[in-house]
Tab-separated table of C-alpha atoms in Angstrom:
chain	number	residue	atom	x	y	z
A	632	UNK	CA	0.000	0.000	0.000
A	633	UNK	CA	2.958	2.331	0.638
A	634	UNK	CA	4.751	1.649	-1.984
A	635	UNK	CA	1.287	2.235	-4.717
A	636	UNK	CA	0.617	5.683	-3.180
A	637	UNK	CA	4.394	6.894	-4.114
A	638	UNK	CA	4.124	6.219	-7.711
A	639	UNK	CA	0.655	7.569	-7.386
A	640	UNK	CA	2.100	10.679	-5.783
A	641	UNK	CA	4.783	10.643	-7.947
A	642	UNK	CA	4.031	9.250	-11.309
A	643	UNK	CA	1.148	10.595	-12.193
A	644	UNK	CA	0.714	11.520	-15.842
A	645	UNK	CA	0.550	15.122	-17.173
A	646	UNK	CA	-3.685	16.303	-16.998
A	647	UNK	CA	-5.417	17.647	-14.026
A	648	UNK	CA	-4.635	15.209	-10.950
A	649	UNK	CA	-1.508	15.799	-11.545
A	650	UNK	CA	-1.757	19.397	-11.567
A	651	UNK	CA	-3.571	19.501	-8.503
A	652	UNK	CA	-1.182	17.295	-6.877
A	653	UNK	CA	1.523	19.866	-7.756
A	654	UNK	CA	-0.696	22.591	-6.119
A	655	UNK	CA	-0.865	20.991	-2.840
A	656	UNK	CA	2.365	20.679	-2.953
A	657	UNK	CA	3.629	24.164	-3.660
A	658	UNK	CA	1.170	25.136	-0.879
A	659	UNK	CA	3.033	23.272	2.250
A	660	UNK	CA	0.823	22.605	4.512
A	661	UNK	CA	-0.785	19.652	6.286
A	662	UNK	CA	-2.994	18.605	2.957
A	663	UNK	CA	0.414	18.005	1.673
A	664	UNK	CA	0.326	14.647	-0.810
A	665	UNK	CA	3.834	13.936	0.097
A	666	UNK	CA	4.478	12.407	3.421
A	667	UNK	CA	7.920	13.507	3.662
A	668	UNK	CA	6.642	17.266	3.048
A	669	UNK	CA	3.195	16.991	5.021
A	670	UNK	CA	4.013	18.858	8.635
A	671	UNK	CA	1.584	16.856	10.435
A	672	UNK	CA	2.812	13.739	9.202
A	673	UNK	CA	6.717	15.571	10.369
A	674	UNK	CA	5.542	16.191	13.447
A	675	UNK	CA	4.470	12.092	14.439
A	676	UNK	CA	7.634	11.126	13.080
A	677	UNK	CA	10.570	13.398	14.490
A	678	UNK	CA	8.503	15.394	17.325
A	679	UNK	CA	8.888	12.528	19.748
A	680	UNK	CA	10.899	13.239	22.789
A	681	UNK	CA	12.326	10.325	24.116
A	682	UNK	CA	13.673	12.157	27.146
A	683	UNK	CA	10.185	13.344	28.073
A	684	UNK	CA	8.315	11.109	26.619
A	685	UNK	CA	6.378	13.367	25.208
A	686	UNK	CA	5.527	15.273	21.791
């Protein structure tokens, strides 16, 4: 499943998904189709204090 949304994210052919794909991701926020890029998706993933155990 991970693997089939990043060629959907990524390989999608020129026409109008793809062109609102690249508008959500010029706009960087947390609709963001990219993982990597999406800040709530940054957040989960590095946020984690292990010291605090805590976000």
């Amino acid at each position: 499943a991970g693997a089939r949304n990043v060629g959907d994210t990524w390989h999608l052919p020129d026409g109008d998904e793809q062109v609102e794909r690249d508008a959500k991701m010029k706009a960087r926020d947390d609709d963001n189709p990219s993982k990597w890029a999406n800040q709530g998706f940054q957040q989960w993933l590095f946020g984690w204090n292990a010291f605090t155990n805590e976000y």
